[in-house]
CSV table of C-alpha atoms in Angstrom, one decimal:
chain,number,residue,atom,x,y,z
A,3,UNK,CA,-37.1,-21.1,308.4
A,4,UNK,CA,-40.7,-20.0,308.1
A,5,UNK,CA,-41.3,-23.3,305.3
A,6,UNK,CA,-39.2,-26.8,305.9
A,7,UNK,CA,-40.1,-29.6,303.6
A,8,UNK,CA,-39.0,-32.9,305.0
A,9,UNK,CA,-38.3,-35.5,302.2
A,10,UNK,CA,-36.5,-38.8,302.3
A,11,UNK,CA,-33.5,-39.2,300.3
A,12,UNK,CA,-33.5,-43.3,299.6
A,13,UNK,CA,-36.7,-45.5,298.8
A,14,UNK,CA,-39.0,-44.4,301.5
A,15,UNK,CA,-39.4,-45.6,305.1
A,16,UNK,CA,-36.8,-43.3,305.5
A,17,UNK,CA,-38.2,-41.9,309.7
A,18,UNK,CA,-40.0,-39.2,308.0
A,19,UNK,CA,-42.8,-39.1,310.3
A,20,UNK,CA,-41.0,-39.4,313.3
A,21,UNK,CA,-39.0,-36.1,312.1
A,22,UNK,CA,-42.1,-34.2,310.9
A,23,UNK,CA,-43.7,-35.5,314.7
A,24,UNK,CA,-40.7,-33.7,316.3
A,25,UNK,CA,-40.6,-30.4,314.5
A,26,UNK,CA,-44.6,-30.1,314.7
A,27,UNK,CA,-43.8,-29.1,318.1
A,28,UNK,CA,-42.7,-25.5,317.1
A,29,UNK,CA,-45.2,-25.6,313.6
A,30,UNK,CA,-48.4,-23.7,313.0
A,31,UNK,CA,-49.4,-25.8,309.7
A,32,UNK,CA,-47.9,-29.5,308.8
A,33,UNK,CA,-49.1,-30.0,304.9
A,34,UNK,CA,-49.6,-33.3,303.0
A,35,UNK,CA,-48.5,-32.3,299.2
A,36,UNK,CA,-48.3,-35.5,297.8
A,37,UNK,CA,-49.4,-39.3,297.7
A,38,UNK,CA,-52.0,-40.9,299.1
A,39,UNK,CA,-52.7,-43.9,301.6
A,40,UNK,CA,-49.9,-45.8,299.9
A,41,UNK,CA,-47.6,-45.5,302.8
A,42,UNK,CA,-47.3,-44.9,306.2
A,43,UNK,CA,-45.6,-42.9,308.7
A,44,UNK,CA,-44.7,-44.6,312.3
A,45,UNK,CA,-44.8,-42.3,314.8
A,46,UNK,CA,-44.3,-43.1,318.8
A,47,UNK,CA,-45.3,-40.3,321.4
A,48,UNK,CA,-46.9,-40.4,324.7
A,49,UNK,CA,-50.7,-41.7,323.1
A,50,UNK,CA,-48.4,-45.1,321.8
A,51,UNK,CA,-48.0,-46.1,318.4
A,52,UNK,CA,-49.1,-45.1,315.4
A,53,UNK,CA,-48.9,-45.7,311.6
A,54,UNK,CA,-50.5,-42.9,309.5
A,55,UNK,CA,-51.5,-43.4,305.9
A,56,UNK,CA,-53.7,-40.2,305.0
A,57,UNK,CA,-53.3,-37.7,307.8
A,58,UNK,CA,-50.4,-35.7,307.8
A,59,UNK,CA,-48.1,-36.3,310.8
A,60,UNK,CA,-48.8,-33.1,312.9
A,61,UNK,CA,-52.1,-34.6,314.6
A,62,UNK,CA,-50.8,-35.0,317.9
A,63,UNK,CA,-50.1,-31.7,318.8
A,64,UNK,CA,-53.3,-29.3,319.0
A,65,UNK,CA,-52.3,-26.4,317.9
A,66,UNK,CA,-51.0,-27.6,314.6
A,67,UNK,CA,-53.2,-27.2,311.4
A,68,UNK,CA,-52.8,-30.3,309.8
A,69,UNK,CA,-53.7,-30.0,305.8
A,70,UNK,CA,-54.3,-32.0,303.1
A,71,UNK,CA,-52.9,-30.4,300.2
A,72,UNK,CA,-54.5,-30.1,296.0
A,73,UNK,CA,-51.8,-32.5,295.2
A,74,UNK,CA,-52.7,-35.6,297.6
A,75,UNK,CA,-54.9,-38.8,296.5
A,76,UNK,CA,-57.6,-37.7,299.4
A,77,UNK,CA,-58.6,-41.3,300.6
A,78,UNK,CA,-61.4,-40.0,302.5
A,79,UNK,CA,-62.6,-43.4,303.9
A,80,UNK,CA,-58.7,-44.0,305.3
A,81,UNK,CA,-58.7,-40.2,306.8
A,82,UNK,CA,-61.6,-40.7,308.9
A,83,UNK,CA,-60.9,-43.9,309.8
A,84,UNK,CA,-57.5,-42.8,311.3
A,85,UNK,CA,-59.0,-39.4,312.9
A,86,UNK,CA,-61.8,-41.9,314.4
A,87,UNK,CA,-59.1,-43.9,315.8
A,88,UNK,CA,-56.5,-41.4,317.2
A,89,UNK,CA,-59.9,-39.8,319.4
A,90,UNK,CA,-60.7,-43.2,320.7
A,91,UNK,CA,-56.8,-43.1,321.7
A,92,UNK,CA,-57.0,-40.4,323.6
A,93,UNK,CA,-55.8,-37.8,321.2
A,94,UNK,CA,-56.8,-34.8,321.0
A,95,UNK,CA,-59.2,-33.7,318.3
A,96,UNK,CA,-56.4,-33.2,315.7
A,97,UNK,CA,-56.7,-29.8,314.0
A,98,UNK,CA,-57.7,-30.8,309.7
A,99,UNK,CA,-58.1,-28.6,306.6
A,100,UNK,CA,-59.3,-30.5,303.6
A,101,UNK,CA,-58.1,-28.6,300.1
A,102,UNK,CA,-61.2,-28.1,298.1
A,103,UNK,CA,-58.9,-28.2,295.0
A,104,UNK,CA,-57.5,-32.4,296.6
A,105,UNK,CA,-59.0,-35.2,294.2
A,106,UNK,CA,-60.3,-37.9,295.8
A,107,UNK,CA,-59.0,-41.9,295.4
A,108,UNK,CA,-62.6,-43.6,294.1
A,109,UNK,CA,-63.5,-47.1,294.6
A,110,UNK,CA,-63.3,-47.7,291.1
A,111,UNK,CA,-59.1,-46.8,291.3
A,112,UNK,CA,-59.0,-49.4,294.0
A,113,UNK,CA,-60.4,-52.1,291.9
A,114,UNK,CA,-58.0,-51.1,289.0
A,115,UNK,CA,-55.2,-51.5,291.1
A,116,UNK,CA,-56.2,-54.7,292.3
A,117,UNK,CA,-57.1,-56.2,288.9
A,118,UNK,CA,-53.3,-55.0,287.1
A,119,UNK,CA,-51.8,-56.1,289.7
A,120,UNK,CA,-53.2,-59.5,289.3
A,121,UNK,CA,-52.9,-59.5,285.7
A,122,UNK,CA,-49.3,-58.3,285.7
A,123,UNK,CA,-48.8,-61.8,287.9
A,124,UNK,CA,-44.7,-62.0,288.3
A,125,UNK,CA,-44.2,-58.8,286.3
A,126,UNK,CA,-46.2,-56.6,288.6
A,127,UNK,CA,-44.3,-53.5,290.3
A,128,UNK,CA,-45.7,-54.3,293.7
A,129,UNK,CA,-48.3,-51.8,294.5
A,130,UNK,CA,-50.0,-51.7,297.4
A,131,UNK,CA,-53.7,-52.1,295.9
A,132,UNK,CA,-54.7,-48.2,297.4
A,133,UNK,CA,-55.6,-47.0,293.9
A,134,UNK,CA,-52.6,-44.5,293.2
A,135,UNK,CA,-51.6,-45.1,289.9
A,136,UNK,CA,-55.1,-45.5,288.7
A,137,UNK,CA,-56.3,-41.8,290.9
A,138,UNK,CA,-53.0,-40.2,289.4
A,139,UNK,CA,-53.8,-41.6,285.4
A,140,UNK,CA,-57.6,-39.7,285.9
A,141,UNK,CA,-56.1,-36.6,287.3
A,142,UNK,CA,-53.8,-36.3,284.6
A,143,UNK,CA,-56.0,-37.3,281.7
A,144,UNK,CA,-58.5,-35.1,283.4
A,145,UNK,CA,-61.3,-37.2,284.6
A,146,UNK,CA,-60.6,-36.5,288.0
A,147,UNK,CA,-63.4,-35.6,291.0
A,148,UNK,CA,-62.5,-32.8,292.9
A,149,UNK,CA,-63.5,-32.4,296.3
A,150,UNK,CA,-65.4,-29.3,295.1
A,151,UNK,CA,-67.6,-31.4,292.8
A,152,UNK,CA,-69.5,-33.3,295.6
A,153,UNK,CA,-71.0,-30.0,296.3
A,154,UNK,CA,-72.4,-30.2,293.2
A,155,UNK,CA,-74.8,-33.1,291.9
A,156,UNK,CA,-75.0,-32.1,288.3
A,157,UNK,CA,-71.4,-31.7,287.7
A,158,UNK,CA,-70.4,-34.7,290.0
A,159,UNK,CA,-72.6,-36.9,287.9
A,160,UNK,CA,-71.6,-35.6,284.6
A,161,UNK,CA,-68.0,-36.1,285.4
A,162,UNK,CA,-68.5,-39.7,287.1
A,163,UNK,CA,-70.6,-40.7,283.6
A,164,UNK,CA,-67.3,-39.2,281.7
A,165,UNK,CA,-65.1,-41.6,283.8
A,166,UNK,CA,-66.9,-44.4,283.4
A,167,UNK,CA,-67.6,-44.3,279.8
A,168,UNK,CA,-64.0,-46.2,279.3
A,169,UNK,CA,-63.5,-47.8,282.4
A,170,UNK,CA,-66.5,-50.1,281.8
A,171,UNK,CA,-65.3,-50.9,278.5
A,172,UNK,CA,-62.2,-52.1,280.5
A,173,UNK,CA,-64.1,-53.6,282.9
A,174,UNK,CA,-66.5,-55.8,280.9
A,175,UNK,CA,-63.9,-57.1,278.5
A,176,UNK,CA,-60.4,-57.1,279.7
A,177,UNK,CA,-60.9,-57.6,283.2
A,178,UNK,CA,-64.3,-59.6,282.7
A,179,UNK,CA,-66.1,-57.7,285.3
A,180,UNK,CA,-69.6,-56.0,285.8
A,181,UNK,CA,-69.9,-52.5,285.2
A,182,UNK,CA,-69.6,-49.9,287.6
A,183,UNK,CA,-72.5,-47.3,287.6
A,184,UNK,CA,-72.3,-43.4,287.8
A,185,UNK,CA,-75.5,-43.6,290.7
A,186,UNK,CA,-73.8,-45.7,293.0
A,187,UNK,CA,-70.6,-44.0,293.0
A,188,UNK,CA,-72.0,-40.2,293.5
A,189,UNK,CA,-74.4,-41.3,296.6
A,190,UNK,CA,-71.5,-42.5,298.4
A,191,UNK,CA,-69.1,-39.4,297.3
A,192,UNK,CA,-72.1,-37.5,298.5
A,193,UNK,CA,-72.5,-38.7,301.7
A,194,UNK,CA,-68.4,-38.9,302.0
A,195,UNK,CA,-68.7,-34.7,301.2
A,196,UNK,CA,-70.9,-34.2,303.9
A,197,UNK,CA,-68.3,-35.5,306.3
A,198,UNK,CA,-65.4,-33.6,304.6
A,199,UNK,CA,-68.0,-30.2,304.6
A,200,UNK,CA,-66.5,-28.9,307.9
A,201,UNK,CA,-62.7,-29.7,307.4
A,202,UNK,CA,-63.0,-27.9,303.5
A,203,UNK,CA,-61.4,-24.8,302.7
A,204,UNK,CA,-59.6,-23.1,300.2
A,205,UNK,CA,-56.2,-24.1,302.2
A,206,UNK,CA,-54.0,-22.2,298.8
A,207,UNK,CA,-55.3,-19.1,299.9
A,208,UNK,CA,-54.9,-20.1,303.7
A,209,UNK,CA,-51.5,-21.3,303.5
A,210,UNK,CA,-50.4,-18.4,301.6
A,211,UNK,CA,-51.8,-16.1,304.1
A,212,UNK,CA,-49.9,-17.7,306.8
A,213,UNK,CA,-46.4,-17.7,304.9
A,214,UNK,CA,-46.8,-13.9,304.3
A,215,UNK,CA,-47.5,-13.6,308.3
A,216,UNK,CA,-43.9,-15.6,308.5
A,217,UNK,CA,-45.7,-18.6,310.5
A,218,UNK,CA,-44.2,-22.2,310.6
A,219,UNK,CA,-44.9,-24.5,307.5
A,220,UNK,CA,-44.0,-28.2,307.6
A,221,UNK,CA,-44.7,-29.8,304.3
A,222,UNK,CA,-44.2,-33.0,304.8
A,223,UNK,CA,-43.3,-35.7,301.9
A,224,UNK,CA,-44.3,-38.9,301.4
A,225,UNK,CA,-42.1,-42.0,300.3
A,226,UNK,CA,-38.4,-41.0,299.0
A,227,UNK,CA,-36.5,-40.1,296.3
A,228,UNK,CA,-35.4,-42.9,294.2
A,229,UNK,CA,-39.4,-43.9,293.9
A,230,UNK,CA,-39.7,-40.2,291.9
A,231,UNK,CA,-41.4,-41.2,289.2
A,232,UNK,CA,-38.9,-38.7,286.9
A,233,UNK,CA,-35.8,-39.0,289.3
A,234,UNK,CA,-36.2,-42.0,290.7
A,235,UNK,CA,-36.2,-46.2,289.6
A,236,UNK,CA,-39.1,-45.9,287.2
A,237,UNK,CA,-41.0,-48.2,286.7
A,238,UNK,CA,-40.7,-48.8,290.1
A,239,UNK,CA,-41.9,-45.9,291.4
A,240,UNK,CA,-44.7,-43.8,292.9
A,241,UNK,CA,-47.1,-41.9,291.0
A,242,UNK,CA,-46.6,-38.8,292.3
A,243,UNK,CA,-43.7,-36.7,292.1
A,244,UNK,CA,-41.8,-37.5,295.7
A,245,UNK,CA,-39.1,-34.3,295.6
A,246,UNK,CA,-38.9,-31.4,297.5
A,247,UNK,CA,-39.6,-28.9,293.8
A,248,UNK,CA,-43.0,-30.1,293.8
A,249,UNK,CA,-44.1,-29.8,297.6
A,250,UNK,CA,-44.4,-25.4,296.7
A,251,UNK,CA,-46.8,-26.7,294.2
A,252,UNK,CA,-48.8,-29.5,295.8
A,253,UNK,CA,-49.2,-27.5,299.1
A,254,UNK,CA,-50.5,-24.2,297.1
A,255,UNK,CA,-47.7,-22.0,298.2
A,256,UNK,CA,-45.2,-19.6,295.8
A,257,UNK,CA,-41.7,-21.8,294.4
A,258,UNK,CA,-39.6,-19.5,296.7
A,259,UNK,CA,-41.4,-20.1,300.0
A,260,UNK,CA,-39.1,-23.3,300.8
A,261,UNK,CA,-36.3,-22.1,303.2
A,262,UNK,CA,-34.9,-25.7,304.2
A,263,UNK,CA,-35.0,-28.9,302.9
A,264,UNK,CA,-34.4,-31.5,305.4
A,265,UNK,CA,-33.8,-34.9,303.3
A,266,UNK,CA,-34.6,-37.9,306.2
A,267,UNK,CA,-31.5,-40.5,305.3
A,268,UNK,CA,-31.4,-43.7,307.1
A,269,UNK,CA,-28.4,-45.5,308.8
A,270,UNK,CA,-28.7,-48.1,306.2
A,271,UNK,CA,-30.9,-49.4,303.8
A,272,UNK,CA,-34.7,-50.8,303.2
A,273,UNK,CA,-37.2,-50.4,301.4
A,274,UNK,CA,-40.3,-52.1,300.4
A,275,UNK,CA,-41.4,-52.9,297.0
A,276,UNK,CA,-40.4,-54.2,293.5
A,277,UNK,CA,-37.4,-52.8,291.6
A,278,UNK,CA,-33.6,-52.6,291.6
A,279,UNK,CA,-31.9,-52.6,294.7
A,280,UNK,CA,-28.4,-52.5,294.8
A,281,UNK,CA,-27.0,-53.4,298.6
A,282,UNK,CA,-29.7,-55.7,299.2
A,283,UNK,CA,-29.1,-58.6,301.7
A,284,UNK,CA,-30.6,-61.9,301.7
A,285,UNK,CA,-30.4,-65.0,304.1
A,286,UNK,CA,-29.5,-64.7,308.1
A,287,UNK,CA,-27.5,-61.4,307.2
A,288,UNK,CA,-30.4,-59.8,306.0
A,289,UNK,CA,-33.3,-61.4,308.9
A,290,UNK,CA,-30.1,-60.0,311.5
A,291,UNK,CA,-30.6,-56.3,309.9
A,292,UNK,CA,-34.6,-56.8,309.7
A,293,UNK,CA,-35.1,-57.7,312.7
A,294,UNK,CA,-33.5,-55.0,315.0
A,295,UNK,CA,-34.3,-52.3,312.5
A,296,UNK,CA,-37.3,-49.6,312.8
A,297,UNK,CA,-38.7,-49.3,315.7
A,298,UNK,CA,-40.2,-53.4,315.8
A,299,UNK,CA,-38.5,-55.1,313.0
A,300,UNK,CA,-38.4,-53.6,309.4
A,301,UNK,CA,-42.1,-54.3,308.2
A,302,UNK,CA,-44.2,-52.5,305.9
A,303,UNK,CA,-46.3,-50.0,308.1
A,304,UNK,CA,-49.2,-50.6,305.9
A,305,UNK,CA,-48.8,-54.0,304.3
A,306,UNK,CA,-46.9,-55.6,307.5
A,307,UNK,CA,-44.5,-56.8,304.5
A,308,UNK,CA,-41.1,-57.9,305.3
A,309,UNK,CA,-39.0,-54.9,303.7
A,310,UNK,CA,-35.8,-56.1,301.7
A,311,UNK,CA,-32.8,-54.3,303.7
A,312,UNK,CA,-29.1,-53.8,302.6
A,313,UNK,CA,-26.1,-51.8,304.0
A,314,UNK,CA,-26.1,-48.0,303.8
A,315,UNK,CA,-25.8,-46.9,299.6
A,316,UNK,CA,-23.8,-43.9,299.6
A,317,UNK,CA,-24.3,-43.5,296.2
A,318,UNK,CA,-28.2,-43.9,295.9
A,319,UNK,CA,-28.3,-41.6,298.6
A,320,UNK,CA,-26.1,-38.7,297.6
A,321,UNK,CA,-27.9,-39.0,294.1
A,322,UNK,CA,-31.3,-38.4,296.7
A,323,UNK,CA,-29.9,-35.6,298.7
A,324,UNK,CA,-29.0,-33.9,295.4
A,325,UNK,CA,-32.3,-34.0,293.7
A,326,UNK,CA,-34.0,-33.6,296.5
A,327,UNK,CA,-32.0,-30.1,297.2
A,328,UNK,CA,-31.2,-31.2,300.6
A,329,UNK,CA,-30.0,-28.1,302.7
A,330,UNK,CA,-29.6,-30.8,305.8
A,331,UNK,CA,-29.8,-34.4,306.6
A,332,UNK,CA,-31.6,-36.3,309.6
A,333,UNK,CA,-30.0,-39.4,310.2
A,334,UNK,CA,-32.1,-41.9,311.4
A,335,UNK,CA,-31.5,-45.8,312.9
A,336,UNK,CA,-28.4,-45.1,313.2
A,337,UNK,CA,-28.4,-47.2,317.0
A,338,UNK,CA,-29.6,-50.3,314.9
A,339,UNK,CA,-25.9,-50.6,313.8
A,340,UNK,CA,-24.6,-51.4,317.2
A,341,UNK,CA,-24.5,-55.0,316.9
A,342,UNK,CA,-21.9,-55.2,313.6
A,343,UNK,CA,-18.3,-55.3,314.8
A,344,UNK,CA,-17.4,-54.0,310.9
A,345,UNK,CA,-20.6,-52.1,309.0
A,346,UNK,CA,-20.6,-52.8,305.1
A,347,UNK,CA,-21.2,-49.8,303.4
A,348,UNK,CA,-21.9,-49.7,299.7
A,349,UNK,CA,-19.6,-46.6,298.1
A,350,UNK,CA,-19.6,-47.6,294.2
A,351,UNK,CA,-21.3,-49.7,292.1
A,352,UNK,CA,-20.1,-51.5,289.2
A,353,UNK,CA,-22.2,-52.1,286.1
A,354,UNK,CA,-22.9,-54.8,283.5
A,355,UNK,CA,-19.7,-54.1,281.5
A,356,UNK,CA,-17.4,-53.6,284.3
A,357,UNK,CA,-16.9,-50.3,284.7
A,358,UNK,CA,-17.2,-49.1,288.0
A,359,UNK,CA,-19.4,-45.5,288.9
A,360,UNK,CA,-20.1,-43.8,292.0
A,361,UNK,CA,-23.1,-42.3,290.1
A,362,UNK,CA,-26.4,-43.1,290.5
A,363,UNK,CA,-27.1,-44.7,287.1
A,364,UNK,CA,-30.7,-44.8,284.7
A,365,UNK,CA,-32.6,-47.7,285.2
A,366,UNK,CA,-31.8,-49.8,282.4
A,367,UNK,CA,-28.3,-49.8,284.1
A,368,UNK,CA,-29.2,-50.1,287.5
A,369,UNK,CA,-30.8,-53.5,287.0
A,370,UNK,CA,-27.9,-55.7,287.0
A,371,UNK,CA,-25.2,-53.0,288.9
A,372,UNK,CA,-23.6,-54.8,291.6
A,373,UNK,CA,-22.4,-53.2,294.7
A,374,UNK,CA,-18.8,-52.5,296.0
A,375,UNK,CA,-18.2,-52.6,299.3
A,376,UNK,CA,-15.9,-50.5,301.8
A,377,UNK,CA,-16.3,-51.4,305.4
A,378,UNK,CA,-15.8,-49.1,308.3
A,379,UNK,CA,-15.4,-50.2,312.2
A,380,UNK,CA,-18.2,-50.3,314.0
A,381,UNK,CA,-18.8,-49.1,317.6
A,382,UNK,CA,-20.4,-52.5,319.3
A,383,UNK,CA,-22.5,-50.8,322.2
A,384,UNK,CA,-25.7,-48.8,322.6
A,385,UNK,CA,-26.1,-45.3,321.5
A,386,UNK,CA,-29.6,-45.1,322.1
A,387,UNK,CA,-29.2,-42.9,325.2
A,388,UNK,CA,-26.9,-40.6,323.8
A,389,UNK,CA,-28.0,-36.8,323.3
A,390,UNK,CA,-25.5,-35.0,321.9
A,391,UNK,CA,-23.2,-35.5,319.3
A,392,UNK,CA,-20.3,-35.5,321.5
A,393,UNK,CA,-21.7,-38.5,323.5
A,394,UNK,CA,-21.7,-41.3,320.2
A,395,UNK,CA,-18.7,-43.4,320.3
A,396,UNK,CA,-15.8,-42.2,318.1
A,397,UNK,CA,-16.7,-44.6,315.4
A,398,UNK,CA,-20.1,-44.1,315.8
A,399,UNK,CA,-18.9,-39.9,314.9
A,400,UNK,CA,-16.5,-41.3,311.9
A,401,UNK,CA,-19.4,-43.6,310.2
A,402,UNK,CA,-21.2,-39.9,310.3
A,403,UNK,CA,-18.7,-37.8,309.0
A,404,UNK,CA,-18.1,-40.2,306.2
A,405,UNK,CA,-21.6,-40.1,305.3
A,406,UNK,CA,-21.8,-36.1,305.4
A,407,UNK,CA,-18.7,-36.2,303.5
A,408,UNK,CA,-20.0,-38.4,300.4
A,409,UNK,CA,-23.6,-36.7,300.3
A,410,UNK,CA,-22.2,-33.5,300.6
A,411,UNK,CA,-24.7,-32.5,303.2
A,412,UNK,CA,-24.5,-31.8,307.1
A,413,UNK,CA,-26.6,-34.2,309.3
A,414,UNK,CA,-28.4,-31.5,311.7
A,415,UNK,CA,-30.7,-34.4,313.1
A,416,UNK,CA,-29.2,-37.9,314.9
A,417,UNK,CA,-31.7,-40.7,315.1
A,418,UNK,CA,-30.9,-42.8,318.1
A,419,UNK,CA,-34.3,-44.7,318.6
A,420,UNK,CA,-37.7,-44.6,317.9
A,421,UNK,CA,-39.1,-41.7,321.1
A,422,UNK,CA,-39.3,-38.5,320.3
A,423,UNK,CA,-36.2,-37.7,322.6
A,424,UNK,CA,-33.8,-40.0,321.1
A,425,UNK,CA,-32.9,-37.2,318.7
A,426,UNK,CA,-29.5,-35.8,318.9
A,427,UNK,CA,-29.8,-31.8,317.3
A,428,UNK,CA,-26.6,-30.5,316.2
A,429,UNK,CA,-25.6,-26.9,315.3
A,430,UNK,CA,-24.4,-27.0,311.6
């Protein structure tokens, strides 16, 4: 299909970048449509490692045009940063378009971040202090800067002076902190736009152009379903809508244009992050999971925190694959299993008052659901050479089908390791 959004169907950390790394390969365009540098993508190629926070995940191949969408938190400092280091890596120069229509994450949303977060204490919801839900609270009570505005010194000022009118407020007598002024901000936004200047374009218009031409459009999400802040665990969730229904409008492009939606799904599950988490592990059963999970351990890719990890929820996901319209499924980690003679799976969960659903509930019953459990045999060897479907173990191929079968969605894409070959394609 000419447009592919790739979305994660749990709480993130999914393998999304690994997946969108793969099918750049046959892209023209790879789009960031939401988020910001609150998360990162691990990808592994033939440069090394990498975790990317603000570039979209198409970098490593040069013909890709790698965009930053009008929905994303542009973190210019982060994107350059990254760019700088991927050269000095021997990559490529990557390919970048920078929406003129993107808002960028200030200094002053950082500093927000930091200070709720500290004030919240024990009730915070675990953000990772890059200044999203502050950026996302100015763009929707309009007080956001534009990337157009740094072309502009009159209108750049006038809106920074409009921001700050209440933040200092804040600032000076909740927080207790000096004020921030409008002529410090604007000279470093200034000097920022003159290193955006050659990567800016009108990218709605561009994109659009290139889907009428039928070229190949990758939009490529950012965290996962259940942190939707309409769909998903709220309050424990992004700022940003995460689904698939939003990536036609935070890319630019028409409602229509998406032909496939592939919903990333991993083998079991992690995530990092306050909120309610249903199959969660703790003790040696959980440090077993953690540590052969991902592609190093399961750690944070940008806070290097230990990410809580529980068997595969069958309901969570399916909820996931649903709202995110998933027309397919990549199944990722799935070789992590290897070591568990019998794998837990989590098919139901049953709430506060004992009834038992195999729906994904509303927060305010999520918080004290408890899981129930159905185990499956597990296939005790390495998978991670296998590359094609028929090569997994038989019980490797049942734990599969059971999944396709409760999420009512065909897994085109088998994660058997971190490379870019250990991808088993399937015809579905």
């Amino acid at each position: 299909m000419p447009v592919t959004a790739i979305v994660g169907a749990n709480w993130g950390d999914e393998g999304k970048g690994k997946m969108t790394d793969v099918l750049s390969a046959d892209s023209s365009y790879v789009v960031r449509f939401q988020g910001g540098s609150n998360a990162g993508h691990t990808i592994i190629n033939e440069y090394g490692k990498f975790a990317l926070h603000m570039l979209p995940s198409g970098v490593f191949y040069p013909n890709v045009m790698n965009v930053i969408g009008p929905g994303t938190a542009l973190d210019a400092d982060v994107l350059f940063k990254e760019r700088d280091e991927l050269v000095a890596r021997g990559v490529p120069e990557p390919k970048l378009a920078v929406s003129n229509r993107s808002q960028i994450v200030l200094p002053v949303h950082r500093l927000f971040d930091e200070l709720e977060e500290e004030r919240l204490g024990v009730r915070s919801f675990g953000s990772t202090k890059q200044g999203i839900a502050p950026f996302y609270a100015d763009k929707y009570a309009k007080l956001g800067i534009q990337v157009a505005d740094l072309y502009d010194e009159n209108r750049l000022m006038g809106r920074l002076e409009q921001m700050l009118d209440a933040k200092n407020v804040l600032l000076n007598h909740m927080y207790g902190k000096p004020s921030m002024h409008a002529e410090e901000l604007a000279k470093a936004l200034k000097e920022q736009g003159e290193k955006l200047r050659p990567y800016v374009v009108d990218t709605t218009q561009m994109l659009n152009e290139a889907y009428r031409n039928g070229e190949t459009i990758l939009l490529e999400g950012q965290l996962g379903a259940l942190r939707d802040p309409d769909h998903g665990i709220y309050p424990f969730s992004t700022s940003s809508s995460t689904l698939a229904g939003f990536a036609t409008v935070g890319a630019g492009l028409p409602a229509h244009a998406i032909g496939s939606v592939v919903a990333v799904v991993k083998a079991y599950s992690s995530c990092v992050g306050a909120g309610p988490f249903v199959s969660e592990l703790e003790g040696e059963e959980a440090e077993q999971l953690r540590r052969r999970g991902g592609d190093a351990g399961e750690y944070g890719a940008l806070t290097g925190r230990p990410r809580r990890v529980g068997w595969f929820d069958a309901v969570a996901t399916r909820y996931g694959c649903m709202v995110q319209g998933a027309t397919e499924i990549a199944l990722t980690n799935l070789d992590v299993l290897g070591y568990l003679d019998q794998i837990p799976v989590c098919v139901a969960y049953e709430l506060e008052d004992g009834t038992v659903t195999d729906r994904f509930p509303v927060s305010a019953e999520l918080e004290h659901a408890k899981p129930v459990i159905e185990t499956f045999e597990g296939w005790t060897c390495d998978i991670s050479e296998a590359r094609s479907f028929d090569a997994l173990p038989e019980a490797a191929r049942r734990y599969i089908a059971f999944i396709e079968a409760y999420v009512q969605v065909k897994a085109k894409y088998i994660s058997v390791g971190p490379r870019r070959d250990q991808l088993i394609t399937r015809v579905i």
